[in-house]
């Protein structure tokens, strides 16, 4: 296990898992441009780290939040061109999470608002404590979400529910978020990390290339016609027969033993 402290991000390597921690506790882990730069360089590093198979993204618990969103002080007298930069920079980091070659789990305690919520939407899974509150309150600032919220939220919860959350800007309790499929699991706050770790461990034992392929196939085909999606699925399925992990998975099944997937 090792810990690396950047200015606004902490990384705890616990192979095969890595915890990436948003850390500006005095501002409820609000997102600055520096935090986005640090997050993007940390993700870049972890994407090729052979010992890491799953990433967990959470907030520094001292900040009582996953993240309360983009730092609102950044918005004071912000010119439209600079706002465009903030939005596209945040979007690019959420895209990195979405296209990350390994599973990423958002571990949400306390507030996940605005840009913080949008970071969580870029993750493959969301686990929340039963005291978490999630939402897109930008409307209360006279704004709209700028980190992909208008695009990803409707795809996860449907258009009507997404409009409700974005237009009213009210915070959703985790039980309601679970009910609409926005979070995958909820648990008690004191069990959150342990439960997240268990889920991550299960993913870490799965064949990495197949996991990556699932992410790619679902993401790259979701807007196209089903015929194209099915063809891409079939060629991706076929390509997995070049992996040692498929040989291992099939022979482990036939010899009734647990497979050991190496990611080759
Ligand atoms: N940007 C900058 N600072 C933020 C912040 C944000 N998004 N969210 C919280 N903070 C700061 C507060 O200004 C406060 O700083 P201060 O102690 O220097 O005054 C500190 O974090 C603690 O927040 P506070 O509001 O006192 O905590 P609370 O428990 O009363 O309320 C929230 C928590 C999350 C409900 C409230 O902070 C909030 O509404 N934040 C803004 C959320 C938002 O609109 N996010 C989307 C931005 S686009």
XYZ file of N, CA and C and ligand atoms in Angstrom:
840
model
N 0.844 -1.203 0.000
C 0.000 0.000 0.000
C 0.878 1.252 0.000
N 0.504 2.245 -0.809
C 1.275 3.490 -0.796
C 0.323 4.661 -0.979
N 0.766 5.807 -0.487
C -0.092 6.993 -0.556
C 0.674 8.117 -1.239
N -0.028 8.812 -2.149
C 0.615 9.948 -2.810
C -0.290 11.155 -2.603
N 0.297 12.245 -2.129
C -0.498 13.448 -1.877
C -0.130 14.540 -2.852
N -1.046 14.842 -3.766
C -0.870 16.044 -4.582
C -1.543 17.169 -3.788
N -1.638 18.347 -4.395
C -2.223 19.431 -3.605
C -3.713 19.222 -3.314
N -4.476 18.744 -4.317
C -5.929 18.644 -4.118
C -6.479 17.246 -4.395
N -5.573 16.322 -4.680
C -5.960 14.926 -4.917
C -5.017 14.034 -4.119
N -5.582 13.001 -3.508
C -4.744 11.981 -2.861
C -4.958 10.688 -3.599
N -3.895 9.885 -3.693
C -4.056 8.565 -4.310
C -3.548 7.521 -3.330
N -4.389 6.567 -3.018
C -3.940 5.447 -2.190
C -3.918 4.216 -3.081
N -2.699 3.678 -3.280
C -2.570 2.450 -4.081
C -2.659 1.275 -3.143
N -3.614 0.424 -3.429
C -3.866 -0.745 -2.584
C -4.051 -1.893 -3.585
N -2.996 -2.240 -4.390
C -3.185 -3.152 -5.522
C -4.001 -4.392 -5.152
N -4.939 -4.794 -5.974
C -5.229 -4.324 -7.330
C -6.161 -3.097 -7.390
N -6.390 -2.432 -6.236
C -7.293 -1.283 -6.238
C -6.510 0.012 -6.052
N -7.083 1.109 -6.540
C -6.511 2.427 -6.223
C -7.659 3.353 -5.841
N -7.461 4.074 -4.748
C -8.445 5.066 -4.312
C -7.947 6.438 -4.756
N -8.797 7.156 -5.467
C -8.478 8.532 -5.851
C -9.408 9.426 -5.040
N -8.805 10.331 -4.265
C -9.598 11.086 -3.279
C -9.567 12.578 -3.589
N -10.763 13.138 -3.832
C -10.884 14.576 -4.083
C -10.684 15.257 -2.736
N -9.733 16.155 -2.658
C -9.376 16.613 -1.326
C -9.180 18.124 -1.218
N -10.309 18.801 -0.956
C -10.272 20.229 -0.575
C -11.302 20.355 0.542
N -11.043 19.707 1.666
C -12.085 19.539 2.679
C -12.697 20.848 3.172
N -11.901 21.927 3.212
C -12.447 23.190 3.743
C -13.506 23.777 2.809
N -13.534 23.318 1.549
C -14.535 23.790 0.573
C -15.420 22.627 0.122
N -15.648 21.692 1.004
C -16.481 20.510 0.697
C -16.018 19.812 -0.586
N -14.707 19.767 -0.757
C -14.073 19.100 -1.918
C -14.531 19.686 -3.255
N -14.821 21.005 -3.232
C -15.227 21.688 -4.479
C -14.087 21.615 -5.495
N -14.490 21.587 -6.754
C -13.549 21.311 -7.854
C -12.912 22.596 -8.378
N -11.597 22.655 -8.347
C -10.869 23.784 -8.945
C -10.222 23.303 -10.238
N -9.694 24.232 -11.018
C -8.988 23.818 -12.236
C -7.750 23.001 -11.887
N -7.099 23.358 -10.777
C -5.942 22.569 -10.351
C -6.360 21.132 -10.041
N -7.507 20.989 -9.346
C -7.973 19.636 -9.018
C -8.214 18.831 -10.300
N -8.777 19.489 -11.320
C -9.033 18.782 -12.585
C -7.720 18.371 -13.248
N -6.715 19.272 -13.194
C -5.407 18.925 -13.780
C -4.794 17.742 -13.041
N -4.874 17.791 -11.706
C -4.282 16.698 -10.917
C -5.030 15.391 -11.160
N -6.354 15.500 -11.232
C -7.169 14.297 -11.456
C -6.826 13.686 -12.806
N -6.681 14.544 -13.814
C -6.399 14.002 -15.136
C -5.009 13.365 -15.173
N -4.011 13.941 -14.486
C -2.685 13.301 -14.550
C -2.662 12.002 -13.745
N -3.399 11.963 -12.644
C -3.466 10.734 -11.838
C -4.166 9.617 -12.632
N -5.244 9.970 -13.328
C -5.978 8.955 -14.117
C -5.099 8.429 -15.248
N -4.374 9.351 -15.869
C -3.447 8.968 -16.944
C -2.452 7.923 -16.442
N -1.890 8.196 -15.267
C -0.911 7.274 -14.682
C -1.553 5.915 -14.351
N -2.723 5.962 -13.724
C -3.362 4.705 -13.289
C -3.841 3.873 -14.474
N -4.113 4.555 -15.602
C -4.664 3.812 -16.746
C -3.664 2.782 -17.271
N -2.357 3.042 -17.095
C -1.358 2.095 -17.600
C -0.647 1.350 -16.469
N -1.108 1.531 -15.252
C -0.481 0.856 -14.105
C -0.970 -0.592 -14.075
N -0.060 -1.505 -14.389
C -0.448 -2.917 -14.566
C -0.962 -3.566 -13.275
N -0.547 -3.008 -12.135
C -0.966 -3.619 -10.867
C -2.341 -3.155 -10.409
N -2.873 -2.148 -11.081
C -4.179 -1.606 -10.667
C -5.257 -2.053 -11.646
N -6.307 -2.661 -11.105
C -7.381 -3.168 -11.974
C -8.695 -2.416 -11.822
N -8.863 -1.735 -10.680
C -10.110 -0.997 -10.451
C -9.779 0.301 -9.711
N -10.464 1.383 -10.091
C -10.266 2.669 -9.408
C -11.542 3.044 -8.663
N -11.350 3.518 -7.440
C -12.477 4.018 -6.639
C -12.275 5.517 -6.458
N -13.312 6.290 -6.746
C -13.220 7.751 -6.638
C -14.085 8.194 -5.471
N -13.483 8.923 -4.522
C -14.283 9.384 -3.385
C -13.831 10.771 -2.947
N -14.555 11.343 -1.978
C -14.178 12.650 -1.440
C -13.457 12.470 -0.121
N -12.601 13.433 0.221
C -11.973 13.434 1.541
C -13.097 13.539 2.588
N -13.197 12.557 3.500
C -14.315 12.553 4.454
C -14.378 13.818 5.312
N -13.242 14.466 5.522
C -13.279 15.716 6.308
C -14.083 16.792 5.595
N -14.276 16.633 4.295
C -15.053 17.605 3.519
C -16.549 17.293 3.505
N -16.996 16.328 4.303
C -18.423 15.966 4.438
C -19.106 15.727 3.094
N -18.322 15.455 2.053
C -18.887 15.388 0.703
C -18.057 14.490 -0.192
N -18.722 13.997 -1.242
C -17.974 13.493 -2.396
C -17.340 14.743 -3.021
N -18.190 15.649 -3.479
C -17.751 16.986 -3.895
C -18.987 17.866 -4.069
N -18.886 19.120 -3.583
C -20.020 20.059 -3.696
C -20.020 20.810 -5.023
N -19.237 20.314 -5.999
C -19.326 20.902 -7.345
C -18.166 21.812 -7.667
N -18.253 22.406 -8.839
C -17.183 23.332 -9.247
C -17.138 24.493 -8.249
N -15.943 24.937 -7.927
C -15.768 26.033 -6.971
C -16.463 27.285 -7.514
N -17.499 27.713 -6.792
C -18.331 28.817 -7.288
C -17.532 30.125 -7.359
N -16.480 30.226 -6.563
C -15.694 31.472 -6.624
C -15.000 31.630 -7.988
N -14.816 30.509 -8.686
C -14.256 30.566 -10.044
C -15.181 31.350 -10.980
N -16.499 31.383 -10.636
C -17.498 31.956 -11.548
C -17.610 33.481 -11.470
N -16.974 34.071 -10.430
C -17.138 35.518 -10.252
C -16.507 36.251 -11.443
N -17.335 37.067 -12.108
C -16.896 37.846 -13.287
C -16.262 36.992 -14.385
N -16.672 35.757 -14.463
C -16.092 34.858 -15.468
C -16.586 35.251 -16.867
N -15.661 35.381 -17.782
C -16.059 35.727 -19.158
C -16.519 34.452 -19.867
N -17.446 34.585 -20.822
C -17.977 33.391 -21.503
C -16.886 32.473 -22.054
N -15.817 33.056 -22.601
C -14.763 32.210 -23.169
C -14.054 31.402 -22.081
N -13.882 32.028 -20.912
C -13.265 31.302 -19.792
C -14.235 30.253 -19.246
N -15.535 30.581 -19.261
C -16.549 29.609 -18.812
C -16.564 28.399 -19.750
N -16.362 28.681 -21.028
C -16.298 27.592 -22.013
C -15.124 26.669 -21.677
N -14.006 27.277 -21.271
C -12.838 26.472 -20.909
C -13.138 25.613 -19.677
N -13.763 26.229 -18.648
C -14.072 25.476 -17.413
C -14.964 24.282 -17.760
N -16.002 24.547 -18.552
C -16.941 23.492 -18.915
C -16.247 22.373 -19.697
N -15.476 22.742 -20.708
C -14.861 21.689 -21.543
C -13.760 20.952 -20.780
N -13.107 21.654 -19.852
C -12.055 20.990 -19.054
C -12.702 19.933 -18.137
N -13.809 20.350 -17.482
C -14.514 19.391 -16.621
C -15.038 18.225 -17.468
N -15.636 18.564 -18.600
C -16.150 17.502 -19.487
C -15.047 16.531 -19.883
N -13.848 17.066 -20.151
C -12.781 16.169 -20.629
C -12.363 15.203 -19.519
N -12.399 15.666 -18.259
C -12.031 14.758 -17.164
C -13.142 13.715 -16.942
N -14.406 14.141 -17.072
C -15.495 13.151 -16.948
C -15.383 12.126 -18.089
N -15.026 12.618 -19.275
C -14.819 11.690 -20.405
C -13.704 10.691 -20.097
N -12.644 11.175 -19.427
C -11.541 10.263 -19.075
C -12.040 9.139 -18.177
N -12.939 9.506 -17.256
C -13.488 8.463 -16.364
C -14.322 7.480 -17.174
N -15.145 8.037 -18.077
C -16.045 7.186 -18.852
C -15.273 6.243 -19.782
N -14.176 6.743 -20.341
C -13.411 5.920 -21.284
C -12.231 5.222 -20.612
N -12.127 5.340 -19.303
C -11.008 4.732 -18.571
C -10.997 3.229 -18.859
N -9.808 2.660 -19.116
C -9.787 1.256 -19.556
C -10.038 0.230 -18.456
N -10.385 0.688 -17.262
C -10.675 -0.227 -16.144
C -11.937 0.286 -15.458
N -12.627 -0.580 -14.707
C -13.830 -0.090 -14.030
C -13.504 1.021 -13.019
N -14.405 1.997 -12.941
C -14.267 3.087 -11.968
C -15.565 3.154 -11.156
N -15.409 3.198 -9.849
C -16.575 3.237 -8.959
C -16.569 4.557 -8.191
N -17.693 5.289 -8.235
C -17.813 6.492 -7.405
C -18.347 6.065 -6.042
N -17.656 6.490 -4.999
C -18.022 6.116 -3.625
C -18.487 7.403 -2.944
N -19.815 7.517 -2.763
C -20.395 8.822 -2.433
C -20.918 8.877 -1.000
N -20.306 9.755 -0.206
C -20.828 10.049 1.122
C -21.060 11.558 1.156
N -22.113 12.004 1.827
C -22.381 13.442 1.884
C -22.856 13.968 0.536
N -22.417 15.195 0.210
C -22.940 15.838 -0.998
C -22.196 15.412 -2.263
N -22.974 15.154 -3.314
C -22.395 15.007 -4.668
C -23.230 15.942 -5.536
N -22.719 17.159 -5.720
C -23.511 18.202 -6.382
C -22.779 18.750 -7.600
N -23.571 19.257 -8.549
C -22.992 19.936 -9.707
C -21.896 19.106 -10.359
N -20.721 19.719 -10.517
C -19.589 19.035 -11.150
C -19.171 17.768 -10.408
N -19.394 17.729 -9.097
C -19.073 16.526 -8.319
C -19.975 15.374 -8.747
N -21.242 15.698 -8.886
C -22.228 14.720 -9.352
C -21.891 14.279 -10.777
N -21.433 15.232 -11.594
C -21.103 14.897 -12.988
C -19.876 13.990 -13.070
N -18.909 14.181 -12.154
C -17.777 13.245 -12.103
C -18.305 11.837 -11.803
N -19.242 11.762 -10.854
C -19.797 10.445 -10.491
C -20.564 9.826 -11.665
N -21.195 10.682 -12.488
C -21.937 10.154 -13.652
C -20.994 9.546 -14.698
N -19.742 9.980 -14.696
C -18.761 9.422 -15.640
C -18.244 8.057 -15.195
N -18.508 7.700 -13.940
C -18.014 6.414 -13.420
C -18.942 5.286 -13.874
N -18.438 4.055 -13.812
C -19.256 2.907 -14.244
C -20.326 2.566 -13.221
N -19.980 2.756 -11.945
C -20.905 2.413 -10.855
C -20.874 3.507 -9.805
N -21.998 3.624 -9.078
C -22.068 4.551 -7.968
C -22.586 3.800 -6.734
N -21.804 3.873 -5.655
C -22.281 3.349 -4.371
C -22.346 4.551 -3.440
N -23.444 4.650 -2.672
C -23.615 5.837 -1.828
C -23.964 5.426 -0.401
N -23.629 6.294 0.546
C -24.080 6.070 1.918
C -25.535 6.538 2.002
N -26.226 6.056 3.033
C -27.645 6.429 3.129
C -27.848 7.878 3.569
N -26.742 8.608 3.816
C -26.900 10.040 4.116
C -26.414 10.917 2.953
N -26.135 10.280 1.809
C -25.658 11.063 0.660
C -26.803 11.875 0.055
N -26.447 13.004 -0.544
C -27.436 13.819 -1.266
C -26.826 14.197 -2.599
N -27.599 13.932 -3.658
C -27.059 14.132 -5.007
C -27.912 15.128 -5.769
N -27.273 15.922 -6.628
C -28.089 16.834 -7.417
C -27.297 17.764 -8.306
N -28.051 18.457 -9.143
C -27.486 19.438 -10.064
C -28.138 20.800 -9.762
N -27.583 21.551 -8.807
C -28.239 22.795 -8.372
C -27.874 24.031 -9.192
N -27.239 23.852 -10.359
C -26.771 25.010 -11.140
C -27.895 26.005 -11.436
N -29.131 25.502 -11.620
C -30.266 26.384 -11.938
C -30.410 27.485 -10.882
N -30.029 27.156 -9.647
C -30.159 28.140 -8.554
C -29.145 29.266 -8.695
N -28.137 29.045 -9.544
C -27.139 30.089 -9.810
C -27.445 30.777 -11.144
N -28.585 30.428 -11.738
C -28.906 30.987 -13.058
C -28.152 30.289 -14.168
N -27.673 29.074 -13.882
C -26.830 28.359 -14.856
C -27.443 27.000 -15.188
N -26.733 26.268 -16.022
C -27.102 24.872 -16.286
C -25.856 24.018 -16.022
N -26.008 22.705 -15.910
C -24.826 21.869 -15.725
C -23.875 22.036 -16.910
N -22.564 21.983 -16.624
C -21.593 22.157 -17.709
C -20.595 21.010 -17.802
N -20.796 19.978 -16.991
C -19.839 18.863 -17.000
C -20.456 17.580 -17.521
N -21.419 17.744 -18.437
C -22.017 16.558 -19.055
C -23.352 16.145 -18.447
N -23.833 16.898 -17.451
C -25.070 16.518 -16.755
C -26.293 16.429 -17.653
N -26.403 17.367 -18.605
C -27.597 17.341 -19.472
C -27.544 16.157 -20.444
N -26.358 15.596 -20.623
C -26.205 14.483 -21.575
C -26.277 13.132 -20.895
N -25.547 12.999 -19.777
C -25.479 11.655 -19.164
C -26.672 11.360 -18.272
N -27.176 12.375 -17.557
C -28.277 12.076 -16.624
C -29.516 11.518 -17.335
N -29.984 12.142 -18.455
C -31.162 11.572 -19.141
C -30.929 10.145 -19.619
N -29.671 9.834 -19.953
C -29.400 8.471 -20.446
C -29.456 7.465 -19.312
N -29.223 7.925 -18.109
C -29.242 6.997 -16.973
C -30.645 6.896 -16.376
N -31.320 8.047 -16.209
C -32.605 8.001 -15.490
C -33.809 8.315 -16.376
N -33.586 8.626 -17.651
C -34.699 9.008 -18.531
C -34.864 10.521 -18.544
N -35.473 11.020 -19.648
C -35.533 12.469 -19.858
C -36.367 13.221 -18.827
N -37.542 12.654 -18.503
C -38.446 13.392 -17.612
C -37.821 13.560 -16.229
N -37.224 12.493 -15.723
C -36.612 12.559 -14.390
C -35.401 13.498 -14.421
N -34.633 13.432 -15.519
C -33.454 14.307 -15.636
C -33.889 15.776 -15.665
N -34.951 16.072 -16.416
C -35.435 17.462 -16.466
C -35.877 17.911 -15.077
N -36.541 17.010 -14.373
C -36.995 17.344 -13.010
C -35.782 17.718 -12.140
N -34.754 16.879 -12.190
C -33.587 17.127 -11.330
C -32.849 18.397 -11.750
N -32.754 18.629 -13.060
C -31.967 19.782 -13.533
C -32.768 21.095 -13.415
N -34.078 21.036 -13.705
C -34.862 22.279 -13.683
C -35.241 22.720 -12.278
N -35.496 21.765 -11.388
C -35.814 22.154 -10.010
C -34.536 22.311 -9.178
N -33.493 21.592 -9.557
C -32.212 21.703 -8.841
C -32.255 21.189 -7.416
N -33.291 20.378 -7.095
C -33.393 19.872 -5.715
C -32.447 18.700 -5.510
N -32.027 18.537 -4.263
C -31.135 17.414 -3.960
C -31.945 16.140 -3.727
N -31.382 15.050 -4.238
C -32.040 13.745 -4.134
C -31.364 12.955 -3.012
N -32.162 12.353 -2.144
C -31.581 11.487 -1.100
C -31.148 10.176 -1.758
N -30.188 9.500 -1.121
C -29.629 8.310 -1.792
C -30.670 7.210 -2.013
N -31.640 7.093 -1.098
C -32.658 6.052 -1.315
C -33.451 6.304 -2.598
N -33.754 7.586 -2.856
C -34.475 7.922 -4.092
C -33.570 7.724 -5.309
N -32.294 8.034 -5.122
C -31.325 7.837 -6.217
C -31.212 6.346 -6.552
N -31.283 5.516 -5.532
C -31.226 4.065 -5.749
C -32.472 3.610 -6.516
N -33.604 4.145 -6.091
C -34.890 3.752 -6.694
C -34.929 4.050 -8.197
N -34.320 5.157 -8.616
C -34.375 5.503 -10.046
C -33.155 4.992 -10.820
N -32.327 4.189 -10.160
C -31.203 3.571 -10.867
C -29.995 4.480 -11.039
N -30.005 5.597 -10.314
C -28.883 6.537 -10.410
C -27.688 6.046 -9.598
N -27.957 5.427 -8.472
C -26.870 4.753 -7.750
C -27.184 3.257 -7.757
N -26.112 2.471 -7.739
C -26.276 1.012 -7.824
C -26.528 0.382 -6.465
N -25.887 0.940 -5.424
C -26.000 0.353 -4.086
C -25.999 1.471 -3.059
N -26.720 1.245 -1.936
C -26.540 2.163 -0.799
C -26.232 1.342 0.453
N -25.572 1.992 1.384
C -25.170 1.300 2.605
C -25.005 2.332 3.716
N -24.729 1.829 4.928
C -24.513 2.778 6.036
C -23.155 3.461 5.866
N -23.051 4.706 6.338
C -21.808 5.459 6.134
C -20.569 4.719 6.643
N -20.693 4.072 7.808
C -19.494 3.418 8.382
C -19.088 2.163 7.613
N -20.002 1.671 6.755
C -19.661 0.469 5.971
C -19.322 0.795 4.523
N -19.400 2.089 4.172
C -19.313 2.471 2.756
C -17.997 2.017 2.089
N -16.868 2.351 2.708
C -15.581 2.004 2.085
C -15.419 0.492 1.983
N -15.835 -0.194 3.039
C -15.678 -1.657 3.065
C -16.537 -2.315 1.964
N -17.772 -1.837 1.830
C -18.655 -2.388 0.785
C -18.096 -2.075 -0.606
N -17.621 -0.838 -0.773
C -17.059 -0.433 -2.074
C -15.845 -1.291 -2.397
N -15.028 -1.537 -1.375
C -13.824 -2.361 -1.577
C -14.208 -3.776 -2.013
N -15.249 -4.332 -1.378
C -15.687 -5.701 -1.744
C -16.136 -5.762 -3.202
N -16.896 -4.760 -3.614
C -17.387 -4.727 -5.004
C -16.200 -4.589 -5.963
N -15.271 -3.716 -5.590
C -14.089 -3.490 -6.437
C -13.246 -4.766 -6.534
N -13.132 -5.478 -5.417
C -12.346 -6.732 -5.420
C -12.940 -7.739 -6.389
N -14.275 -7.808 -6.394
C -14.931 -8.745 -7.332
C -14.595 -8.377 -8.767
N -14.622 -7.075 -9.056
C -14.278 -6.634 -10.418
C -12.799 -6.888 -10.710
N -11.969 -6.768 -9.676
C -10.520 -6.963 -9.867
C -10.200 -8.419 -10.188
N -11.097 -9.330 -9.828
C -10.867 -10.748 -10.136
C -11.407 -11.130 -11.519
N -12.145 -10.225 -12.138
C -12.730 -10.504 -13.457
C -11.667 -10.264 -14.544
N -11.875 -10.825 -15.743
C -10.874 -10.648 -16.809
C -10.828 -9.201 -17.325
N -9.687 -8.512 -17.142
C -9.615 -7.075 -17.453
C -9.929 -6.714 -18.904
N -9.471 -7.547 -19.853
C -9.702 -7.154 -21.259
C -11.191 -7.257 -21.595
N -11.850 -8.278 -21.037
C -13.292 -8.405 -21.274
C -14.049 -7.246 -20.616
N -13.619 -6.835 -19.429
C -14.282 -5.697 -18.767
C -14.139 -4.432 -19.614
N -12.931 -4.219 -20.090
C -12.667 -3.034 -20.914
C -13.520 -3.085 -22.191
N -13.630 -4.284 -22.750
C -14.415 -4.446 -23.981
C -15.896 -4.142 -23.726
N -16.402 -4.563 -22.569
C -17.807 -4.256 -22.241
C -18.017 -2.742 -22.213
N -17.077 -2.032 -21.537
C -17.198 -0.564 -21.468
C -17.226 0.033 -22.866
N -16.292 -0.416 -23.708
C -16.178 0.148 -25.058
C -17.415 -0.167 -25.900
N -17.857 -1.418 -25.859
C -18.988 -1.800 -26.722
C -20.238 -1.010 -26.321
N -20.513 -0.941 -25.029
C -21.724 -0.226 -24.593
C -21.624 1.263 -24.955
N -20.459 1.862 -24.689
C -20.315 3.305 -24.934
C -20.339 3.636 -26.431
N -19.640 2.850 -27.220
C -19.481 3.217 -28.633
C -20.695 2.888 -29.492
N -21.599 2.088 -28.992
C -22.724 1.696 -29.846
C -24.055 2.265 -29.381
N -24.037 3.040 -28.268
C -25.340 3.400 -27.688
C -26.180 4.346 -28.549
N -25.560 5.081 -29.450
C -26.368 6.006 -30.260
C -26.727 5.448 -31.632
N -26.140 4.343 -31.999
C -26.320 3.868 -33.368
C -27.453 2.862 -33.492
N -27.709 2.441 -34.721
C -28.739 1.425 -34.933
C -28.313 0.076 -34.344
N -29.285 -0.728 -33.963
C -28.976 -1.984 -33.281
C -28.146 -2.915 -34.168
N -28.357 -2.852 -35.490
C -27.587 -3.736 -36.385
C -26.087 -3.474 -36.232
N -25.720 -2.179 -36.184
C -24.298 -1.834 -36.029
C -23.789 -2.282 -34.670
N -24.626 -2.075 -33.671
C -24.250 -2.469 -32.312
C -24.020 -3.962 -32.221
N -24.910 -4.709 -32.825
C -24.786 -6.170 -32.771
C -23.541 -6.640 -33.517
N -23.254 -6.003 -34.663
C -22.059 -6.392 -35.423
C -20.797 -6.092 -34.614
N -20.770 -4.931 -33.943
C -19.602 -4.568 -33.139
C -19.464 -5.515 -31.945
N -20.623 -5.851 -31.360
C -20.605 -6.805 -30.246
C -19.999 -8.133 -30.713
N -20.437 -8.606 -31.882
C -19.984 -9.917 -32.368
C -18.478 -9.924 -32.658
N -17.975 -8.850 -33.285
C -16.531 -8.849 -33.583
C -15.721 -8.674 -32.290
N -16.275 -7.928 -31.329
C -15.578 -7.780 -30.042
C -15.554 -9.118 -29.311
N -16.687 -9.812 -29.349
C -16.790 -11.150 -28.744
C -15.724 -12.062 -29.360
N -15.656 -12.036 -30.698
C -14.702 -12.903 -31.399
C -13.261 -12.540 -31.034
N -12.984 -11.234 -30.909
C -11.597 -10.814 -30.633
C -11.128 -11.306 -29.265
N -12.055 -11.537 -28.355
C -11.654 -12.001 -27.019
C -11.102 -13.430 -27.038
N -11.356 -14.146 -28.150
C -10.803 -15.506 -28.264
C -9.292 -15.492 -28.518
N -8.733 -14.288 -28.706
C -7.271 -14.183 -28.819
C -6.634 -14.036 -27.433
N -7.437 -13.905 -26.386
C -6.845 -13.634 -25.063
C -6.574 -14.925 -24.296
N -5.502 -14.885 -23.486
C -5.207 -16.022 -22.605
C -6.320 -16.161 -21.569
N -6.920 -15.009 -21.204
C -7.967 -15.063 -20.174
C -9.181 -15.870 -20.626
N -9.484 -15.862 -21.933
C -10.642 -16.660 -22.365
C -10.295 -18.151 -22.277
N -9.043 -18.499 -22.605
C -8.606 -19.907 -22.484
C -8.696 -20.316 -21.008
N -8.192 -19.418 -20.144
C -8.203 -19.692 -18.701
C -9.642 -19.832 -18.174
N -10.512 -18.909 -18.579
C -11.897 -18.935 -18.087
C -12.611 -20.214 -18.487
N -12.422 -20.591 -19.747
C -13.128 -21.780 -20.257
C -12.549 -23.048 -19.616
N -11.206 -23.124 -19.511
C -10.643 -24.359 -18.938
C -10.913 -24.431 -17.431
N -10.936 -23.284 -16.756
C -11.262 -23.309 -15.314
C -12.693 -23.798 -15.117
N -13.597 -23.346 -15.984
C -14.994 -23.804 -15.864
C -15.056 -25.324 -16.049
N -14.363 -25.815 -17.093
C -14.454 -27.250 -17.406
C -13.790 -28.098 -16.315
N -12.744 -27.556 -15.690
C -12.107 -28.366 -14.634
C -12.606 -27.979 -13.238
N -13.705 -27.237 -13.198
C -14.385 -26.883 -11.945
C -13.431 -26.239 -10.922
N -12.608 -25.293 -11.410
C -11.764 -24.543 -10.480
C -11.979 -23.050 -10.712
N -11.464 -22.236 -9.753
C -11.616 -20.786 -9.864
C -10.616 -20.260 -10.899
N -11.042 -19.440 -11.842
C -10.080 -18.943 -12.840
C -9.126 -17.911 -12.242
N -7.939 -17.834 -12.829
C -6.986 -16.796 -12.434
C -6.706 -15.942 -13.670
N -7.370 -14.821 -13.759
C -7.253 -13.975 -14.944
C -6.064 -13.021 -14.810
N -5.215 -12.995 -15.828
C -4.001 -12.182 -15.747
C -4.063 -10.903 -16.590
N -5.121 -10.785 -17.382
C -5.216 -9.581 -18.222
C -4.419 -9.689 -19.504
N -4.173 -10.965 -19.920
C -3.450 -11.146 -21.208
C -4.357 -11.786 -22.228
N -17.827 26.206 -4.423
C -17.093 26.919 -3.561
N -17.203 26.822 -2.233
C -18.095 25.935 -1.769
C -18.901 25.156 -2.600
C -18.727 25.306 -4.004
N -19.416 24.589 -4.891
N -19.715 24.388 -1.845
C -19.408 24.684 -0.573
N -18.435 25.613 -0.515
C -17.804 26.217 0.653
C -18.711 27.199 1.339
O -18.661 28.459 0.719
C -18.113 27.192 2.731
O -16.918 27.961 2.706
P -16.599 29.036 3.896
O -16.528 28.172 5.129
O -15.306 29.630 3.496
O -17.764 29.968 3.924
C -17.681 25.761 2.937
O -17.564 25.210 1.630
C -18.701 24.951 3.714
O -19.949 25.067 3.031
P -21.304 25.542 3.765
O -22.211 26.112 2.730
O -20.979 26.395 4.948
O -21.830 24.117 4.280
P -23.345 23.706 4.532
O -23.278 22.368 5.198
O -24.082 24.795 5.220
O -24.007 23.554 3.076
C -24.099 22.807 0.777
C -23.559 22.559 2.210
C -23.451 21.774 -0.126
C -25.611 22.624 0.780
C -23.748 24.245 0.330
O -22.373 24.449 0.591
C -23.991 24.496 -1.138
O -25.123 24.677 -1.546
N -22.909 24.552 -1.946
C -22.978 24.884 -3.334
C -23.418 23.690 -4.149
C -23.555 24.061 -5.611
O -24.307 24.918 -6.005
N -22.775 23.341 -6.438
C -22.806 23.503 -7.874
C -21.821 24.487 -8.300
S -21.943 24.752 -10.042
